[in-house]
Coordinates of C-alpha atoms in Angstrom, one line a residue:
Chain Z
X1 CA 0.0 0.0 0.0
X2 CA 1.1 3.5 -0.7
X3 CA 2.1 5.4 2.4
X4 CA -0.6 7.4 3.9
X5 CA 1.4 10.6 3.7
X6 CA 1.8 10.2 0.0
X7 CA -2.0 9.6 -0.5
X8 CA -2.7 12.8 1.4
X9 CA -0.2 14.7 -0.7
X10 CA -1.9 13.3 -3.8
X11 CA -5.3 14.4 -2.5
X12 CA -4.0 17.9 -2.3
X13 CA -2.5 17.8 -5.7
X14 CA -5.6 17.0 -7.8
X15 CA -6.3 19.8 -10.3
X16 CA -9.2 19.7 -12.7
X17 CA -6.9 19.6 -15.8
X18 CA -5.6 16.2 -14.8
X19 CA -9.0 14.8 -15.5
X20 CA -10.9 14.6 -18.8
X21 CA -14.2 16.3 -18.9
X22 CA -16.3 13.1 -19.3
X23 CA -14.4 11.4 -16.4
X24 CA -15.0 14.5 -14.3
X25 CA -18.7 14.6 -14.9
X26 CA -19.0 10.8 -14.5
X27 CA -17.1 10.9 -11.3
X28 CA -19.3 13.7 -10.0
X29 CA -22.4 11.9 -11.2
X30 CA -21.4 8.7 -9.4
X31 CA -20.6 10.4 -6.2
X32 CA -23.7 12.6 -6.4
X33 CA -25.9 9.7 -7.1
X34 CA -24.5 7.7 -4.2
X35 CA -24.8 10.7 -1.9
X36 CA -28.4 11.2 -3.0
X37 CA -29.3 7.6 -2.3
X38 CA -27.6 7.7 1.1
X39 CA -29.2 11.0 1.9
X40 CA -32.6 9.7 0.9
X41 CA -32.1 6.6 3.2
X42 CA -30.9 8.7 6.1
X43 CA -34.0 10.9 5.7
X44 CA -36.1 7.7 5.6
X45 CA -34.5 6.4 8.7
X46 CA -35.0 9.6 10.6
X47 CA -38.4 10.8 9.4
X48 CA -39.9 7.7 7.9
X49 CA -41.2 6.1 11.1
X50 CA -43.2 9.3 11.9
X51 CA -44.8 9.2 8.5
X52 CA -45.8 5.6 8.0
X53 CA -49.3 4.9 9.3
X54 CA -48.7 1.5 10.8
X55 CA -46.6 -0.1 13.4
X56 CA -43.9 -2.5 12.3
X57 CA -44.8 -5.1 14.9
X58 CA -48.6 -4.8 14.7
X59 CA -50.3 -8.0 13.4
X60 CA -53.7 -6.4 12.7
X61 CA -54.0 -7.1 9.0
X62 CA -54.8 -10.3 7.2
X63 CA -51.7 -12.3 6.2
X64 CA -50.1 -12.5 2.7
X65 CA -52.0 -9.5 1.1
X66 CA -50.5 -8.7 -2.3
X67 CA -48.9 -5.3 -2.8
X68 CA -51.6 -2.7 -3.3
X69 CA -52.7 0.7 -2.4
X70 CA -53.2 0.0 1.3
X71 CA -50.1 -2.0 1.6
X72 CA -47.6 -0.9 -1.1
X73 CA -45.3 -3.9 -0.3
X74 CA -48.0 -6.3 0.9
X75 CA -48.2 -8.0 4.2
X76 CA -46.3 -11.0 5.7
X77 CA -47.4 -14.2 7.3
X78 CA -48.3 -12.5 10.6
X79 CA -50.2 -9.8 8.8
X80 CA -47.5 -7.1 9.4
X81 CA -47.2 -4.3 6.8
X82 CA -44.0 -5.0 4.8
X83 CA -43.6 -1.3 3.7
X84 CA -43.6 -0.2 7.3
X85 CA -41.0 -2.8 8.2
X86 CA -38.8 -1.8 5.3
X87 CA -39.0 1.8 6.4
X88 CA -38.1 1.0 10.0
X89 CA -35.4 -1.3 8.7
X90 CA -33.5 1.7 7.3
X91 CA -33.2 2.9 10.9
X92 CA -31.7 -0.5 12.1
X93 CA -29.5 -0.9 9.1
X94 CA -28.0 2.6 9.1
X95 CA -27.9 2.8 12.8
X96 CA -25.9 -0.4 13.2
X97 CA -23.7 0.5 10.3
X98 CA -22.8 4.0 11.6
X99 CA -22.4 2.8 15.2
X100 CA -20.1 -0.1 14.2
X101 CA -18.1 2.2 12.0
X102 CA -17.6 4.7 14.8
X103 CA -16.6 1.9 17.2
X104 CA -14.1 0.5 14.7
X105 CA -12.7 4.0 14.0
X106 CA -12.2 4.9 17.6
X107 CA -10.9 1.4 18.7
X108 CA -8.7 1.1 15.6
X109 CA -7.2 4.6 16.1
X110 CA -6.4 4.0 19.7
X111 CA -4.8 0.6 19.0
X112 CA -2.9 1.9 16.0
X113 CA -1.6 4.9 17.9
X114 CA -0.5 2.8 20.9
X115 CA 1.1 0.3 18.6
X116 CA 3.1 2.7 16.5
X117 CA 3.9 5.3 19.2
X118 CA 5.3 2.9 21.7
X119 CA 6.9 0.4 19.2
X120 CA 9.0 -2.4 20.5
X121 CA 7.4 -5.5 21.9
X122 CA 4.0 -3.7 22.4
X123 CA 4.0 -3.1 18.7
X124 CA 5.2 -6.6 17.9
X125 CA 2.5 -8.3 20.0
X126 CA -0.3 -6.0 18.7
X127 CA 0.7 -6.5 15.1
X128 CA 0.9 -10.3 15.3
X129 CA -2.6 -10.3 16.9
X130 CA -3.9 -8.0 14.2
X131 CA -2.5 -10.3 11.5
X132 CA -4.1 -13.4 12.9
X133 CA -7.5 -11.7 13.1
X134 CA -7.2 -10.2 9.7
X135 CA -6.3 -13.6 8.1
X136 CA -9.8 -14.9 8.9
X137 CA -12.4 -14.4 6.2
X138 CA -14.6 -11.5 7.4
X139 CA -17.9 -13.4 7.4
X140 CA -16.4 -16.5 9.2
X141 CA -14.9 -14.2 11.9
X142 CA -18.3 -12.5 12.3
X143 CA -20.1 -15.9 12.6
X144 CA -17.7 -17.1 15.2
X145 CA -17.9 -13.9 17.2
X146 CA -21.7 -14.0 17.0
X147 CA -21.7 -17.6 18.2
X148 CA -19.7 -16.4 21.2
X149 CA -21.7 -13.4 22.1
X150 CA -25.2 -14.4 21.0
X151 CA -27.4 -12.4 18.7
X152 CA -28.7 -9.0 19.7
X153 CA -28.6 -5.5 18.2
X154 CA -25.9 -4.4 20.7
X155 CA -23.8 -7.5 20.0
X156 CA -24.1 -7.0 16.2
X157 CA -22.6 -3.5 16.6
X158 CA -19.9 -4.9 18.9
X159 CA -19.1 -7.8 16.6
X160 CA -18.8 -5.6 13.5
X161 CA -16.8 -3.0 15.3
X162 CA -14.3 -5.6 16.7
X163 CA -13.9 -7.3 13.3
X164 CA -13.0 -4.0 11.6
X165 CA -10.7 -2.7 14.3
X166 CA -7.6 -4.5 13.0
X167 CA -7.6 -3.0 9.5
X168 CA -8.4 0.5 10.9
X169 CA -5.5 0.1 13.3
X170 CA -3.1 -0.9 10.5
X171 CA -3.9 2.3 8.6
X172 CA -3.5 4.5 11.7
X173 CA -0.3 2.8 12.6
X174 CA 1.2 3.5 9.2
X175 CA 0.3 7.2 9.5
X176 CA 1.7 7.5 13.0
X177 CA 4.9 5.8 12.0
X178 CA 5.6 8.3 9.3
X179 CA 4.3 11.2 11.4
X180 CA 6.7 10.3 14.3
X181 CA 9.6 11.2 12.0
X182 CA 8.4 14.7 11.3
X183 CA 10.5 17.6 12.5
X184 CA 7.6 19.2 14.3
X185 CA 7.3 16.2 16.6
X186 CA 11.0 16.6 17.5
X187 CA 10.4 20.3 18.0
X188 CA 7.6 19.6 20.3
X189 CA 9.6 17.1 22.2
X190 CA 12.6 19.5 22.5
X191 CA 10.2 22.1 23.9
X192 CA 9.5 19.6 26.7
X193 CA 6.1 18.4 25.6
X194 CA 5.0 15.2 27.4
X195 CA 4.2 11.9 25.5
X196 CA 0.6 12.4 26.2
X197 CA 0.6 16.0 24.9
X198 CA 2.4 15.0 21.7
X199 CA 0.0 12.1 21.1
X200 CA -3.2 14.0 21.6
X201 CA -2.2 17.4 20.3
X202 CA -0.1 16.4 17.3
X203 CA -0.2 12.8 16.3
X204 CA -3.9 12.0 16.7
X205 CA -5.2 15.0 14.7
X206 CA -3.0 14.1 11.8
X207 CA -4.6 10.7 11.5
X208 CA -8.2 12.0 11.4
X209 CA -8.6 12.8 7.6
X210 CA -7.6 9.3 6.5
X211 CA -9.5 7.6 9.3
X212 CA -12.6 9.5 8.1
X213 CA -12.1 8.4 4.6
X214 CA -11.6 4.7 5.5
X215 CA -14.6 5.0 7.8
X216 CA -16.8 6.3 5.0
X217 CA -15.5 3.4 2.8
X218 CA -16.4 0.8 5.4
X219 CA -20.0 1.8 5.9
X220 CA -21.2 -0.2 2.9
X221 CA -19.3 -3.3 4.2
X222 CA -20.9 -2.8 7.7
X223 CA -24.4 -2.6 6.3
X224 CA -23.9 -5.7 4.1
X225 CA -22.4 -7.6 6.9
X226 CA -25.2 -6.8 9.2
X227 CA -27.7 -8.0 6.6
X228 CA -25.8 -11.2 5.9
X229 CA -25.5 -12.0 9.6
X230 CA -29.1 -11.3 10.3
X231 CA -30.0 -13.4 7.3
X232 CA -28.1 -16.3 8.7
X233 CA -30.0 -15.9 12.0
X234 CA -26.9 -14.7 13.8
X235 CA -27.5 -10.9 13.7
X236 CA -30.4 -8.8 14.6
X237 CA -33.0 -11.1 16.2
X238 CA -36.6 -11.3 15.2
X239 CA -39.1 -9.6 15.5
X240 CA -37.0 -6.5 14.9
X241 CA -37.6 -5.1 11.5
X242 CA -34.2 -5.9 10.0
X243 CA -34.0 -6.3 6.2
X244 CA -31.7 -9.3 6.5
X245 CA -33.7 -11.0 9.3
X246 CA -37.0 -10.5 7.5
X247 CA -35.6 -12.8 4.7
X248 CA -34.2 -15.4 7.0
X249 CA -35.3 -18.6 8.7
X250 CA -38.9 -19.8 8.3
X251 CA -39.9 -16.6 6.4
X252 CA -38.3 -18.3 3.4
X253 CA -41.0 -21.0 3.5
X254 CA -43.5 -18.5 2.3
X255 CA -41.5 -16.8 -0.5
X256 CA -43.1 -19.0 -3.1
X257 CA -46.5 -18.0 -2.0
X258 CA -45.6 -14.3 -1.4
X259 CA -42.5 -13.3 -3.4
X260 CA -42.9 -9.7 -2.3
X261 CA -41.5 -10.8 1.1
X262 CA -38.2 -11.5 -0.6
X263 CA -38.1 -8.8 -3.1
X264 CA -38.6 -5.5 -1.1
X265 CA -36.2 -6.0 1.8
X266 CA -33.6 -7.2 -0.7
X267 CA -34.1 -4.2 -2.9
X268 CA -33.7 -1.9 0.1
X269 CA -30.4 -3.6 1.1
X270 CA -29.1 -3.5 -2.4
X271 CA -30.0 0.2 -2.8
X272 CA -28.3 1.1 0.4
X273 CA -25.1 -0.7 -0.3
X274 CA -25.1 0.7 -3.8
X275 CA -25.3 4.2 -2.4
X276 CA -22.5 3.5 0.0
X277 CA -20.3 1.9 -2.7
X278 CA -20.9 4.8 -5.1
X279 CA -19.8 7.3 -2.5
X280 CA -16.9 5.1 -1.6
X281 CA -15.9 4.9 -5.3
X282 CA -16.0 8.7 -5.7
X283 CA -13.9 9.1 -2.6
X284 CA -11.3 6.6 -3.8
X285 CA -11.2 8.3 -7.2
X286 CA -10.3 11.6 -5.4
X287 CA -7.6 10.2 -3.1
X288 CA -6.1 7.8 -5.8
X289 CA -6.2 9.5 -9.1
X290 CA -3.0 7.8 -10.3
X291 CA -4.7 5.0 -12.2
X292 CA -6.7 7.6 -14.1
X293 CA -3.9 10.0 -15.1
X294 CA -1.6 7.2 -16.0
X295 CA -4.3 5.7 -18.2
X296 CA -4.7 9.0 -20.0
X297 CA -1.0 9.5 -20.5
X298 CA -0.9 6.1 -22.3
X299 CA -3.5 7.0 -24.9
Chain E
X1 CA 13.0 -23.9 -4.4
X2 CA 12.5 -26.7 -2.0
X3 CA 14.6 -24.9 0.6
X4 CA 12.4 -21.9 0.2
X5 CA 9.2 -23.9 0.8
X6 CA 10.7 -25.6 3.8
X7 CA 11.7 -22.3 5.3
X8 CA 8.2 -20.9 4.7
X9 CA 6.7 -24.0 6.4
X10 CA 8.9 -23.5 9.4
X11 CA 7.9 -19.9 9.6
X12 CA 4.3 -21.0 9.7
X13 CA 4.7 -22.8 13.0
X14 CA 4.7 -19.7 15.3
X15 CA 1.7 -18.3 13.4
X16 CA -0.3 -21.5 13.8
X17 CA 0.6 -21.4 17.4
X18 CA -0.8 -17.9 17.7
X19 CA -4.0 -19.0 15.9
X20 CA -4.5 -21.9 18.2
X21 CA -4.0 -19.8 21.3
X22 CA -6.4 -17.2 20.0
X23 CA -9.1 -19.8 19.1
X24 CA -8.6 -21.6 22.4
X25 CA -8.9 -18.4 24.4
X26 CA -11.9 -17.3 22.4
X27 CA -13.7 -20.5 23.2
X28 CA -13.0 -20.0 27.0
X29 CA -14.2 -16.4 26.9
X30 CA -17.6 -17.4 25.6
X31 CA -20.3 -17.2 28.2
X32 CA -21.0 -20.7 29.7
X33 CA -18.7 -23.6 28.9
X34 CA -19.3 -26.8 26.8
X35 CA -20.6 -28.6 29.9
X36 CA -23.2 -26.0 30.8
X37 CA -24.5 -25.9 27.2
X38 CA -24.6 -29.7 27.0
X39 CA -26.3 -30.2 30.3
X40 CA -29.0 -27.7 29.5
X41 CA -30.6 -25.0 31.6
X42 CA -32.2 -27.1 34.2
X43 CA -29.1 -29.1 35.1
X44 CA -28.0 -29.3 38.7
X45 CA -24.5 -28.0 39.6
X46 CA -23.4 -31.7 40.2
X47 CA -24.4 -32.7 36.7
X48 CA -22.5 -29.8 35.2
X49 CA -19.5 -30.6 37.4
X50 CA -19.6 -34.2 36.2
X51 CA -19.7 -33.2 32.6
X52 CA -16.9 -30.7 33.2
X53 CA -14.9 -33.6 34.6
X54 CA -15.8 -35.7 31.6
X55 CA -14.6 -33.1 29.1
X56 CA -11.5 -32.2 31.3
X57 CA -12.8 -28.7 31.9
X58 CA -11.8 -28.9 35.5
X59 CA -8.1 -29.1 34.7
X60 CA -5.8 -26.1 34.7
X61 CA -6.2 -24.0 31.5
X62 CA -2.6 -24.6 30.3
X63 CA -3.1 -28.3 30.6
X64 CA -6.4 -28.1 28.8
X65 CA -4.7 -26.1 26.0
X66 CA -1.9 -28.6 25.5
X67 CA -4.3 -31.6 25.6
X68 CA -6.4 -29.9 23.0
X69 CA -3.4 -29.0 20.9
X70 CA -2.0 -32.5 21.2
X71 CA -5.3 -34.0 20.0
X72 CA -5.5 -31.5 17.2
X73 CA -2.0 -32.5 16.0
X74 CA -3.4 -36.1 15.7
X75 CA -6.3 -34.6 13.7
X76 CA -8.6 -35.3 16.7
X77 CA -10.6 -32.1 16.9
X78 CA -13.0 -33.2 19.6
X79 CA -16.6 -34.3 19.6
X80 CA -19.5 -32.3 18.3
X81 CA -22.1 -31.7 21.1
X82 CA -24.9 -31.4 18.5
X83 CA -24.2 -34.6 16.6
X84 CA -22.2 -36.6 19.1
X85 CA -19.6 -37.6 16.6
X86 CA -16.0 -36.5 16.0
X87 CA -15.8 -33.1 14.3
X88 CA -13.0 -34.4 12.1
X89 CA -15.4 -37.0 10.5
X90 CA -18.0 -34.3 10.0
X91 CA -15.6 -32.0 8.3
X92 CA -14.1 -34.6 6.1
X93 CA -17.5 -35.8 4.9
X94 CA -18.5 -32.3 3.9
X95 CA -15.2 -31.3 2.3
X96 CA -16.1 -32.4 -1.2
X97 CA -19.2 -30.2 -1.3
X98 CA -17.4 -27.0 -0.3
X99 CA -14.4 -28.0 -2.4
X100 CA -16.4 -28.4 -5.6
X101 CA -18.3 -25.2 -4.9
X102 CA -15.0 -23.3 -4.3
X103 CA -13.3 -24.6 -7.4
X104 CA -16.3 -23.8 -9.7
X105 CA -16.7 -20.4 -8.1
X106 CA -13.1 -19.5 -8.5
X107 CA -13.3 -20.5 -12.1
X108 CA -16.3 -18.3 -12.7
X109 CA -14.8 -15.4 -10.8
X110 CA -11.5 -15.6 -12.6
X111 CA -13.0 -15.7 -16.1
X112 CA -15.5 -12.9 -15.4
X113 CA -13.1 -10.8 -13.5
X114 CA -10.3 -11.0 -16.0
X115 CA -12.6 -10.5 -19.0
X116 CA -14.5 -7.5 -17.6
X117 CA -11.3 -5.9 -16.2
X118 CA -9.4 -6.2 -19.4
X119 CA -12.2 -5.1 -21.7
X120 CA -12.8 -2.2 -19.3
X121 CA -9.2 -1.1 -19.3
X122 CA -8.8 -1.4 -23.1
X123 CA -11.8 0.9 -23.5
X124 CA -10.7 3.3 -20.8
X125 CA -12.8 6.4 -20.8
X126 CA -15.3 5.2 -23.4
X127 CA -18.9 4.4 -22.6
X128 CA -18.2 0.6 -22.5
X129 CA -15.8 1.2 -19.7
X130 CA -18.3 3.2 -17.7
X131 CA -21.0 0.6 -18.3
X132 CA -18.7 -2.3 -17.1
X133 CA -17.6 -0.2 -14.2
X134 CA -21.3 0.4 -13.3
X135 CA -22.0 -3.3 -13.7
X136 CA -19.2 -4.3 -11.4
X137 CA -20.2 -1.8 -8.7
X138 CA -23.7 -3.1 -8.9
X139 CA -22.5 -6.7 -8.7
X140 CA -20.6 -5.8 -5.6
X141 CA -23.5 -4.0 -4.0
X142 CA -26.2 -6.6 -4.4
X143 CA -26.0 -9.1 -1.5
X144 CA -25.4 -12.7 -2.6
X145 CA -28.0 -14.1 -0.3
X146 CA -30.6 -12.0 -2.1
X147 CA -29.5 -12.8 -5.6
X148 CA -29.3 -16.5 -4.6
X149 CA -32.8 -16.3 -3.1
X150 CA -34.1 -14.8 -6.4
X151 CA -32.3 -17.3 -8.5
X152 CA -34.1 -20.1 -6.7
X153 CA -37.4 -18.3 -6.3
X154 CA -38.1 -16.8 -9.7
X155 CA -37.7 -20.0 -11.8
X156 CA -39.7 -21.9 -9.3
X157 CA -42.6 -19.4 -9.6
X158 CA -42.5 -18.9 -13.3
X159 CA -41.4 -22.3 -14.7
X160 CA -42.0 -24.5 -11.6
X161 CA -38.3 -25.5 -11.9
X162 CA -36.4 -26.9 -9.0
X163 CA -32.8 -28.2 -8.8
X164 CA -32.3 -31.7 -7.5
X165 CA -33.0 -31.8 -3.8
X166 CA -30.6 -34.3 -2.4
X167 CA -26.9 -34.3 -3.0
X168 CA -25.7 -35.8 -6.3
X169 CA -22.0 -36.6 -6.9
X170 CA -20.4 -35.4 -10.1
X171 CA -19.4 -38.9 -11.2
X172 CA -22.8 -40.3 -10.5
X173 CA -24.8 -37.9 -12.6
X174 CA -22.8 -34.9 -14.0
X175 CA -25.8 -33.1 -15.3
X176 CA -27.8 -33.2 -12.0
X177 CA -24.6 -32.3 -10.2
X178 CA -24.0 -29.2 -12.3
X179 CA -27.7 -28.2 -11.9
X180 CA -27.0 -28.3 -8.2
X181 CA -23.6 -26.5 -8.2
X182 CA -23.9 -24.3 -11.2
X183 CA -26.3 -21.6 -9.9
X184 CA -24.6 -21.1 -6.5
X185 CA -21.1 -20.9 -8.1
X186 CA -22.4 -18.4 -10.8
X187 CA -24.0 -16.2 -8.1
X188 CA -21.0 -16.2 -5.9
X189 CA -18.5 -16.1 -8.8
X190 CA -20.3 -13.1 -10.3
X191 CA -20.1 -11.1 -7.0
X192 CA -16.5 -11.9 -6.5
X193 CA -15.6 -11.5 -10.2
X194 CA -16.9 -7.9 -10.0
X195 CA -14.5 -7.1 -7.2
X196 CA -11.7 -8.8 -9.2
X197 CA -12.6 -6.9 -12.4
X198 CA -12.0 -3.5 -10.6
X199 CA -8.6 -4.6 -9.5
X200 CA -7.6 -6.0 -12.9
X201 CA -8.7 -2.8 -14.5
X202 CA -6.8 -0.7 -12.0
X203 CA -3.6 -2.7 -12.4
X204 CA -3.7 -2.6 -16.2
X205 CA -4.3 1.1 -16.2
X206 CA -1.3 1.3 -13.8
X207 CA 1.1 -0.1 -16.3
X208 CA -0.5 1.4 -19.5
X209 CA 1.3 4.7 -19.0
X210 CA 4.8 3.2 -18.4
X211 CA 7.7 3.6 -20.8
X212 CA 7.9 0.1 -22.0
X213 CA 4.3 0.3 -23.1
X214 CA 5.1 3.4 -25.2
X215 CA 8.0 1.6 -26.7
X216 CA 5.9 -1.4 -27.6
X217 CA 3.4 0.9 -29.3
X218 CA 6.2 2.8 -31.0
X219 CA 7.4 -0.5 -32.5
X220 CA 4.1 -0.7 -34.2
X221 CA 2.6 -3.6 -32.3
X222 CA -1.1 -4.0 -32.5
X223 CA -3.0 -2.8 -29.4
X224 CA -4.1 -6.4 -28.5
X225 CA -0.6 -7.6 -28.6
X226 CA 0.6 -4.7 -26.4
X227 CA -2.1 -5.5 -23.9
X228 CA -1.6 -9.3 -23.9
X229 CA 2.2 -9.4 -24.0
X230 CA 3.3 -6.3 -22.2
X231 CA 0.5 -5.2 -19.9
X232 CA -0.8 -8.5 -18.8
X233 CA 2.6 -10.0 -18.3
X234 CA 3.3 -7.4 -15.7
X235 CA -0.2 -7.4 -14.2
X236 CA -0.5 -11.2 -13.8
X237 CA 1.7 -11.4 -10.6
X238 CA -0.4 -9.1 -8.4
X239 CA -3.5 -10.7 -9.8
X240 CA -2.4 -14.1 -8.6
X241 CA -2.2 -12.6 -5.1
X242 CA -5.6 -11.0 -5.5
X243 CA -7.0 -14.4 -6.7
X244 CA -5.6 -16.0 -3.6
X245 CA -7.2 -13.4 -1.4
X246 CA -10.5 -13.9 -3.3
X247 CA -10.3 -17.6 -2.4
X248 CA -9.9 -16.7 1.3
X249 CA -12.9 -14.4 1.0
X250 CA -14.9 -17.0 -0.8
X251 CA -14.5 -19.3 2.2
X252 CA -16.9 -16.8 3.8
X253 CA -19.1 -16.5 0.7
X254 CA -19.7 -20.2 0.5
X255 CA -21.3 -20.1 3.9
X256 CA -24.2 -18.0 2.5
X257 CA -24.8 -19.8 -0.8
X258 CA -24.6 -23.2 0.9
X259 CA -27.3 -22.0 3.3
X260 CA -29.5 -20.7 0.5
X261 CA -29.0 -23.5 -2.0
X262 CA -29.3 -26.3 0.6
X263 CA -25.8 -27.7 0.1
X264 CA -24.5 -29.7 3.0
X265 CA -21.0 -28.3 3.1
X266 CA -18.6 -26.8 5.7
X267 CA -20.5 -23.5 5.7
X268 CA -23.7 -25.1 6.8
X269 CA -21.8 -27.0 9.5
X270 CA -20.4 -23.7 10.8
X271 CA -23.9 -22.0 10.8
X272 CA -25.6 -25.0 12.5
X273 CA -22.8 -25.1 15.1
X274 CA -23.0 -21.4 15.7
X275 CA -26.8 -21.4 16.0
X276 CA -26.7 -24.3 18.5
X277 CA -23.6 -23.0 20.3
X278 CA -21.8 -26.2 19.6
X279 CA -18.5 -24.9 21.0
X280 CA -16.2 -27.9 20.3
X281 CA -17.3 -27.8 16.6
X282 CA -16.9 -24.0 16.3
X283 CA -13.5 -24.2 17.9
X284 CA -12.4 -26.9 15.6
X285 CA -13.7 -25.1 12.5
X286 CA -12.0 -21.9 13.5
X287 CA -8.7 -23.8 13.8
X288 CA -9.3 -25.5 10.4
X289 CA -10.1 -22.1 8.7
X290 CA -7.1 -20.5 10.2
X291 CA -4.8 -23.3 9.0
X292 CA -6.5 -23.3 5.6
X293 CA -5.9 -19.6 5.2
X294 CA -2.3 -19.9 6.2
X295 CA -1.7 -22.7 3.7
X296 CA -3.4 -20.6 1.0
X297 CA -1.1 -17.6 1.7
X298 CA 1.8 -20.1 1.5
X299 CA 0.6 -21.3 -1.9
X300 CA 0.3 -17.8 -3.2
X301 CA 3.9 -17.1 -2.1
X302 CA 5.1 -20.3 -3.7
X303 CA 3.3 -19.4 -6.9
X304 CA 5.0 -16.0 -6.8
X305 CA 8.4 -17.6 -6.3
X306 CA 7.9 -19.9 -9.2
X307 CA 6.7 -17.1 -11.6
X308 CA 8.8 -14.2 -10.5
X309 CA 12.6 -14.6 -10.7
X310 CA 13.1 -11.5 -8.6
X311 CA 11.5 -13.2 -5.6
X312 CA 13.7 -16.3 -6.1
X313 CA 16.8 -14.1 -6.0
X314 CA 15.9 -12.4 -2.7
X315 CA 13.9 -15.2 -1.1
X316 CA 16.0 -18.4 -1.8
X317 CA 19.7 -18.9 -2.1
X318 CA 19.8 -22.4 -3.7
X319 CA 16.6 -22.1 -5.6

């Protein structure tokens, strides 16, 4: 991986004339579309529950009604309104995704700073641990953690956060390592600044921009992972209106009879992750323009 | 070459040690131990204590760890609580299912990923590139469990089609076997191929601007030859690494498609064990996955050493 410092420098160096007009517009279009999708979803998550007329848990309607005017997405086997559940699901999905991303960012930053700043055997131990955890396929790690902690909304956040801490800490460690060599740190030290002051006043703030970028890139992964875990019955437990959980377990026995039960929650998940990935793609384009400009130079 | 492999294998030992300690520790941190789960909620403390004694859970942790490790070295991974049979047997009996799924998925992923990535890079900046890029972002965004669900659901609704229900071996009936394994490996292979395509595209674009490419074009070579000989030759090495990483990631992906497509492989074993908190089985599978991943990484490095003379120069003395 390119050093963090270099990536930052590159981010500062982008000028419009490096980029062809079409690429420029497409890049904007992609990012804007993604941001619009995510914005719409956040709005849905915040405002939606106040607007929809029904309760996601209420079982007052007759079961398996086809999508229609009264129930745009139909009703499920218990007679719950699927539209209402999908709207409430946005809250669970985005809430868990954002909470887990925050947890991973904070935990990863602390671990990375400690590892890089203190070095020596502390660094060695932390890095070996991080490597072992990172070598596990993400989903398998999540399943094992979930089996250990048990499925609940709080635990899903915890599991996703823990699983993403290692990669976040790696990034932060690499930034701190290069930052440690900077003259201004030496200057601060020669002025008599304490370790703690240097860490919190100088080193930590310099990690923030890239941590923010990586956090924004990982949101899509978090949401997808939550849906997959819930789908496997190891994430958000029923009867919470989670998109993944609504398609799992014995709900699947009724798909043949009521395909809308499978279609709408799945569409909601896909749209959300598409939005997150489009934004991520735009962000990546901005911080890593090399592939683009090299490509142009070759033509 | 042999020396290199042996050295790498020796270097693997401390890592495997680390994995085993971590897996063991994780199993002890879990709330409630094997015995409590096995005895059930209404068990008396005496019953639990007896089971603990039976499983050796009353011994000191260090002794427990080395007993477990010693057994594992003899391929004895303990007994599943759920099925009451050795976990090793369970794993071995399911290996062919996951193995075939993985191989077919890797094939689909490699073909799709390379094709989309190369075509995309060769048409850089043209509409086709944008289209393929859009397709691959879409493919990465749509969750496999949903696509898999639709792939089963829609044909069954519209054509009353259903794949064979019980497991069919490839050599018994190749057609039925492919009807069973084809859809899941296409679904999973497409998703991972989309990720691969982006990386292939990026790597090719990375070399396209280099001097030797300009030289090749200046010699008057056709564009396809330039791409095939000069660009791909340089791009293949990192792509092998990426393919290896994909294989590791697919270990996770198979869990989901096995669940949806009703394939009795290792993924379902893991899910069933996790849902019923079958700790010995989970612990065993975690160890197996850890070892499998390490061996895959080793294979990647060996492939690298075989293909790239520079690695041989720095990595091995008597290669």
